[in-house]
Coordinates of C-alpha atoms in Angstrom, one line a residue:
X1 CA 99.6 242.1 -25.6
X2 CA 101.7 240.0 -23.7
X3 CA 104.7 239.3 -25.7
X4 CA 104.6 235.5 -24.9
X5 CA 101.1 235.3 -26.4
X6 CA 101.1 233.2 -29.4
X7 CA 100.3 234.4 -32.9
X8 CA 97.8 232.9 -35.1
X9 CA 97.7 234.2 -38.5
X10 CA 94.8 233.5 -41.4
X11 CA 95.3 234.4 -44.6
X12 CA 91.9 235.4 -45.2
X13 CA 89.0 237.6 -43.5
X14 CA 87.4 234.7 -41.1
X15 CA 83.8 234.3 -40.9
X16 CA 82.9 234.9 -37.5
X17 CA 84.7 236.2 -35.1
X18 CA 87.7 233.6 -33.9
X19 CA 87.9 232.8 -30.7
X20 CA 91.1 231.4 -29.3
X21 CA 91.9 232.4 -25.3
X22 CA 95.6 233.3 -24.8
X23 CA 96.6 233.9 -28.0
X24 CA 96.8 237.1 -30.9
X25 CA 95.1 237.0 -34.4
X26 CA 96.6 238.3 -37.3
X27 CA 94.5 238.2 -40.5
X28 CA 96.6 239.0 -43.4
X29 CA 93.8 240.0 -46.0
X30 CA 90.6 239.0 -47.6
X31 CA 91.8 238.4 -51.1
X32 CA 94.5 235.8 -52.1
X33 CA 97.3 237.1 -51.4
X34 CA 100.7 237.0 -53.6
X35 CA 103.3 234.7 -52.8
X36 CA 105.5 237.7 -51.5
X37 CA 102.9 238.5 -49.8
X38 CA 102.1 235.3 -47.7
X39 CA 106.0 234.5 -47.0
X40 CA 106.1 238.1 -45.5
X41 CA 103.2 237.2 -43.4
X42 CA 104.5 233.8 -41.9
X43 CA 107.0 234.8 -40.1
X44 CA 106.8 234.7 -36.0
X45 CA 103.1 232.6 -36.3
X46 CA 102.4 229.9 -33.7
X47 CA 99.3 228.6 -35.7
X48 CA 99.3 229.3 -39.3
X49 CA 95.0 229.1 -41.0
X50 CA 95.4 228.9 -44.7
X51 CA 93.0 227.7 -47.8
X52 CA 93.2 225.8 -50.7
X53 CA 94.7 227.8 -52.6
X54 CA 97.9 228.6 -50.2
X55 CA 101.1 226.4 -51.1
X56 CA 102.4 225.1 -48.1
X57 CA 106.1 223.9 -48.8
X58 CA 109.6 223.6 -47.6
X59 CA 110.1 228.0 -48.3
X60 CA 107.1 228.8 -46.4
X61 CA 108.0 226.7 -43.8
X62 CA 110.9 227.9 -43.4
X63 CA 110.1 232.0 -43.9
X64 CA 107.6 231.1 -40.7
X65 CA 110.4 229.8 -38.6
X66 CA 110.6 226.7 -35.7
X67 CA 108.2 228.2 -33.8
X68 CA 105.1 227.2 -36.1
X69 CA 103.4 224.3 -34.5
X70 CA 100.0 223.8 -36.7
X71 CA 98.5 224.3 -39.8
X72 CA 94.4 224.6 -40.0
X73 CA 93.6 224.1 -43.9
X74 CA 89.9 226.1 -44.5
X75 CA 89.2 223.0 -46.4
X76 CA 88.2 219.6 -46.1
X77 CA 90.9 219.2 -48.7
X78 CA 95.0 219.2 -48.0
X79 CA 96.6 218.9 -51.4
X80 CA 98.2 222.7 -51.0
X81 CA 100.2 221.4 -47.8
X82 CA 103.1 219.5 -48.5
X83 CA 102.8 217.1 -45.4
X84 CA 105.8 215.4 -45.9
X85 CA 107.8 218.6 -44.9
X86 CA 105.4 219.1 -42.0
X87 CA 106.3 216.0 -40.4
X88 CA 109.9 216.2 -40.6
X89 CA 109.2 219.6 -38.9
X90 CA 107.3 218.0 -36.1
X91 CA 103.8 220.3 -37.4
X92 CA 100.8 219.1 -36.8
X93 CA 98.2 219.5 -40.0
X94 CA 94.2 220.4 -39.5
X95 CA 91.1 220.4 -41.7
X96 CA 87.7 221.4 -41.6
X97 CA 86.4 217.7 -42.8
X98 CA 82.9 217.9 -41.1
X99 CA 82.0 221.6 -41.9
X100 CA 82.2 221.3 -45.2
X101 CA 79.9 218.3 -45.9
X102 CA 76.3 219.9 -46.0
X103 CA 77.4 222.9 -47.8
X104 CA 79.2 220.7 -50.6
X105 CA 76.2 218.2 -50.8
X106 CA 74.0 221.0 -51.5
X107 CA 76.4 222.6 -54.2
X108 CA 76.5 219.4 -55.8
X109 CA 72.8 219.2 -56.1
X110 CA 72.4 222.4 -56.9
X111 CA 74.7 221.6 -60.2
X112 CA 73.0 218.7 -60.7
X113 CA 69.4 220.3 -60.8
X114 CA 70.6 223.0 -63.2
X115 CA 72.2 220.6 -65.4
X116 CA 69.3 218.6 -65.5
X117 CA 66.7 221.3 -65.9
X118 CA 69.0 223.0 -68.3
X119 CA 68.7 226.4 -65.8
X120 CA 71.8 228.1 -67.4
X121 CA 69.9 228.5 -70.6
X122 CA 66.9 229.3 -69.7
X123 CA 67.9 231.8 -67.4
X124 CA 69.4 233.3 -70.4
X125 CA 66.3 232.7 -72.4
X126 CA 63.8 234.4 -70.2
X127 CA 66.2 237.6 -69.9
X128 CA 66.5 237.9 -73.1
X129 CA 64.3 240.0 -76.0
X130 CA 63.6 236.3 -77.9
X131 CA 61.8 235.1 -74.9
X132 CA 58.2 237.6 -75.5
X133 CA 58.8 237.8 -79.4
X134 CA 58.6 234.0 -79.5
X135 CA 55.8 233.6 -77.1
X136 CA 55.0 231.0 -74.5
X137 CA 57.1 227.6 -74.6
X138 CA 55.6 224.9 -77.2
X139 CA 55.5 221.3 -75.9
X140 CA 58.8 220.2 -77.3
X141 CA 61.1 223.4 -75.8
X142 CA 63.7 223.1 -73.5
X143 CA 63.3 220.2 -72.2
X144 CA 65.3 219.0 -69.0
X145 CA 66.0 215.3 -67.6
X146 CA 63.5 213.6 -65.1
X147 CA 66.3 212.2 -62.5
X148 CA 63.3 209.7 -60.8
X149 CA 64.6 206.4 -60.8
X150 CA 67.6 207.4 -62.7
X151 CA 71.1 205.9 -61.0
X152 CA 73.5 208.5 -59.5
X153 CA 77.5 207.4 -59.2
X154 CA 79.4 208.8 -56.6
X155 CA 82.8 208.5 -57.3
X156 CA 84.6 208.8 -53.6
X157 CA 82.5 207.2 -51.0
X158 CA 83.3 209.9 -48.2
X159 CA 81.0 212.5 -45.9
X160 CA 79.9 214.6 -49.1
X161 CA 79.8 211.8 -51.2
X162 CA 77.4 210.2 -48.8
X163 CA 75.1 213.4 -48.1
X164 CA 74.9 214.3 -51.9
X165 CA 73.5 210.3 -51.8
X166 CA 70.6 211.1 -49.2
X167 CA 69.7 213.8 -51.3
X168 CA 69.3 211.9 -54.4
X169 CA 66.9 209.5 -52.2
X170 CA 64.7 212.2 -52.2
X171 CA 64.2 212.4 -56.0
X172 CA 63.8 208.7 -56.6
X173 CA 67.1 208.3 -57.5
X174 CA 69.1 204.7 -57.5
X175 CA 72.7 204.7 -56.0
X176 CA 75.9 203.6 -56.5
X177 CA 79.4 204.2 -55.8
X178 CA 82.6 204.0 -56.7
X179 CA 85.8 203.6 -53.8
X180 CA 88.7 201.1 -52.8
X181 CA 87.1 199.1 -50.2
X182 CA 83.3 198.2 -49.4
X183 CA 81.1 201.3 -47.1
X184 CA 78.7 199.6 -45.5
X185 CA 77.1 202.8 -44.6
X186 CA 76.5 203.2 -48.5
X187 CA 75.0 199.4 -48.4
X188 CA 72.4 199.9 -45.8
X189 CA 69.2 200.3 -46.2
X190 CA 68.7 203.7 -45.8
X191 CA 71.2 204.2 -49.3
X192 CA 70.6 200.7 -50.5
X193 CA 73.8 201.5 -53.0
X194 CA 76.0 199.4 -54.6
X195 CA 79.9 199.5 -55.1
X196 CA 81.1 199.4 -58.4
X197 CA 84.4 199.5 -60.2
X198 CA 84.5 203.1 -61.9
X199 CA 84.3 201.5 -65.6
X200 CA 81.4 200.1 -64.6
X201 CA 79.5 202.6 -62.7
X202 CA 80.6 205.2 -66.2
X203 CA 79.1 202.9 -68.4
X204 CA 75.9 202.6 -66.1
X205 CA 75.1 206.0 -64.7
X206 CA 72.9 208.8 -65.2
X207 CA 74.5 211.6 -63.0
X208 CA 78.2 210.8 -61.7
X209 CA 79.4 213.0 -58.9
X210 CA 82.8 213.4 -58.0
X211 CA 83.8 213.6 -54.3
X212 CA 87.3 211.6 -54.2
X213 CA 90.2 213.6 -53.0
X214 CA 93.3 215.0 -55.3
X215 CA 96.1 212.4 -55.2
X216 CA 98.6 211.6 -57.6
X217 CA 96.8 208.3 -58.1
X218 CA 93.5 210.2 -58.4
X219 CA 94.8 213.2 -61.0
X220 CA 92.6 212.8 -64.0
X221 CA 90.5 209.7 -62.8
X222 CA 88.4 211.1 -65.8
X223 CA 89.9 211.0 -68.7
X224 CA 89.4 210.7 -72.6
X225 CA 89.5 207.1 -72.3
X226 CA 86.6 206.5 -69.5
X227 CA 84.7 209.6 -70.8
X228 CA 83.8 207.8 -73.6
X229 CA 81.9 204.8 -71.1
X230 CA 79.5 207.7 -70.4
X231 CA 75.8 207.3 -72.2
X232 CA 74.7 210.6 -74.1
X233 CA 72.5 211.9 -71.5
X234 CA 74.8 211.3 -68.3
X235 CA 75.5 214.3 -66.7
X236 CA 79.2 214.9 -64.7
X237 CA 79.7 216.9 -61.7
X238 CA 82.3 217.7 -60.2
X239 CA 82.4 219.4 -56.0
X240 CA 86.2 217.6 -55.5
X241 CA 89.1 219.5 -56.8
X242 CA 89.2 219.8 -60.6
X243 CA 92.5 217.8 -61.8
X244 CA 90.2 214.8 -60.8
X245 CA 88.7 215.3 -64.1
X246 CA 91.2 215.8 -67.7
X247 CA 89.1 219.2 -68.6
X248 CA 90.4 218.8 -72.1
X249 CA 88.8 215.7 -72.9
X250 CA 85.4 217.1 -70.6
X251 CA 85.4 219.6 -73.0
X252 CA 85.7 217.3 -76.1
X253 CA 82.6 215.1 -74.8
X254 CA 80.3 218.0 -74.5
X255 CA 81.2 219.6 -77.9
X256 CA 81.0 216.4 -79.7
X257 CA 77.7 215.6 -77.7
X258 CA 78.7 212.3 -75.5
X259 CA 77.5 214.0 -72.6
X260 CA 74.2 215.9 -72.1
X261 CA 75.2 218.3 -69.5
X262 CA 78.4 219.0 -66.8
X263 CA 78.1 220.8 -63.2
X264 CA 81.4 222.1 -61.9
X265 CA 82.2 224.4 -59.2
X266 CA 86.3 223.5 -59.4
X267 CA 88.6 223.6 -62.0
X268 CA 91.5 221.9 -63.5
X269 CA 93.9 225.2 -63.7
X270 CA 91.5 227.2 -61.1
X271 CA 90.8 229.7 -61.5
X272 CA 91.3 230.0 -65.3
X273 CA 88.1 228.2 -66.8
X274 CA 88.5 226.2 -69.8
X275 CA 87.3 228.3 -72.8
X276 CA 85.3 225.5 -74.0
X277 CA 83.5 225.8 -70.6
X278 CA 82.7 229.1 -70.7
X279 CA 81.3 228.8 -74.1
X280 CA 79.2 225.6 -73.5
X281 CA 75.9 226.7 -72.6
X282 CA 75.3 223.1 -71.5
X283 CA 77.9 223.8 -68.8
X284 CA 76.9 225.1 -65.3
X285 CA 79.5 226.6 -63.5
X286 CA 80.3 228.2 -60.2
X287 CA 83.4 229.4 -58.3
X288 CA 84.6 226.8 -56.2
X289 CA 81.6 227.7 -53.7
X290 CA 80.6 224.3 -51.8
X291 CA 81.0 225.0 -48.3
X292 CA 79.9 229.4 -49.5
X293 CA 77.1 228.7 -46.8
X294 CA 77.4 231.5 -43.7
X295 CA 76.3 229.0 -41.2
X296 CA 79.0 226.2 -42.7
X297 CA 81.7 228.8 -43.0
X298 CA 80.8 229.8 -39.2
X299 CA 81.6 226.4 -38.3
X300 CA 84.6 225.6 -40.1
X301 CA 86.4 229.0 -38.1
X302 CA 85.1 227.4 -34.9
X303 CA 87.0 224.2 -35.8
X304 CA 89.7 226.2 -37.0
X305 CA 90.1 227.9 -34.3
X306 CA 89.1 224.4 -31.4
X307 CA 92.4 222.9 -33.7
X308 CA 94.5 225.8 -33.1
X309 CA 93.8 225.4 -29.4
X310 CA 94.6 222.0 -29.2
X311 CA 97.5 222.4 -30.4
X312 CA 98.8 225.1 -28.7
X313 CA 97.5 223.6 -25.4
X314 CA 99.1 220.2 -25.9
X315 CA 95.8 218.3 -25.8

């Protein structure tokens, strides 16, 4: 290895094999790895490839040292990176916004069928020793939500907010949506949605699905006081990043039976799960998973690594 070559260092196994001419690849590990651990690893990278879950802030930045020209985020979101301190540092930032949105759209659905179709429980049900004492299911057992017709909010009018709205064409579904200005791309036929504030689209919807980014004006958008707008039978999902939603008062809905169901796949504290979660078999959860698709994943290291080379290359 040349020693000019720059280094570019991920902080996890890739998927796919990265392909960046002129440069070395470091990968640091495929867990996440201690703080310690990644300010040991920093130092001497040209091109630093992190994920959510990394804290990019003035310490790191400084353990990497001047030479550090980009960050790559593994994520369509960049609350981890503190981009302030970037810029004074002259680094440029990257995401993965377009890799991300068919994996996430079908995450979101997927929590939004099992809700619906109360899967969690029945799953459990049909493994367990009650399911061939009882018998087959009477008429009046388990019975799940028709979503036909019903009106899905998205709340963040974005890429994944859009795709999980084509999908919900496909099941009949009405649309509407929830962001600061007019998307006319929501308007259009194809969608035929219309904006709301959020107050109005709580008190009005059947599924809501969260797809707005973490900001501080965003932290706890759902709370106890709009929680309560929800009808009995709406079900909440969430694909975004959990401190969008006050867990505490999520929690307090479903155990006092204001909501019929809730899909998450991110957390407030992740990834410590609410108790109340866990326990909720009305709850569906998975481990912040929306983009887990080998294909997706695939892609977002090939925009990774088409960032890093920008970068580096000065186009």
């Amino acid at each position: 290895m040349a020693a000019t070559q720059p280094i570019v260092g991920f902080t996890r196994n890739p998927v796919g094999t990265p392909e960046i001419p002129g440069v070395c690849v470091k990968v640091l590990g495929a867990g996440k790895p201690s703080r310690d651990e990644l300010l040991g690893f920093v130092p001497g990278l040209s091109a630093l490839v992190t994920m959510y879950t990394d804290a990019v802030d003035d310490e790191l930045l400084d353990a990497a040292g001047d030479q550090l020209k980009v960050i790559c985020n593994f994520a369509v979101g960049y609350d981890n990176i503190n981009i302030s301190a970037c810029k004074n540092r002259g680094i440029v930032v990257c995401n993965t916004p377009d890799a991300v949105t068919e994996g996430t759209a079908n995450i979101a659905w997927l929590l939004i069928l099992a809700s619906a179709r109360r899967l969690i429980e029945a799953d459990r049900y049909a493994r367990s020793p009650d399911y061939p004492k009882h018998g087959q299911l009477g008429m009046d057992e388990f019975l799940g939500m028709d979503l036909c017709n019903k009106l899905l909010l998205v709340v963040g009018a974005g890429r994944i907010g859009y795709a999980t709205a084509q999908r919900a064409k496909a099941f009949g579904m009405r649309i509407a949506y929830v962001a600061r200005s007019r998307h006319l791309d929501f308007e259009m036929a194809q969608l035929g949605a219309h904006r709301m504030t959020l107050e109005e689209g709580l008190a009005a919807a059947d599924v809501v699905s969260v797809h707005t980014p973490l900001t501080e004006q965003t932290r706890h958008l759902l709370n106890a006081d709009n929680l309560r707008l929800l009808k009995k039978e709406a079900i909440v999902v969430n694909t975004a990043r959990g401190p969008v939603i006050d867990e505490q008062a999520l929690v307090n809905a479903l155990d006092e039976e204001r909501l019929w169901a809730a899909g998450l796949d991110v957390y407030e504290k992740e990834p410590e799960v609410h108790p109340g979660l866990i326990e909720n078999p009305r709850v569906v959860l998975t481990p912040h998973i929306g983009s887990a698709e080998s294909a997706w994943r695939r892609a977002m290291t090939e925009m990774v690594c088409a960032n890093v080379a920008a970068v580096l290359g000065d186009r």
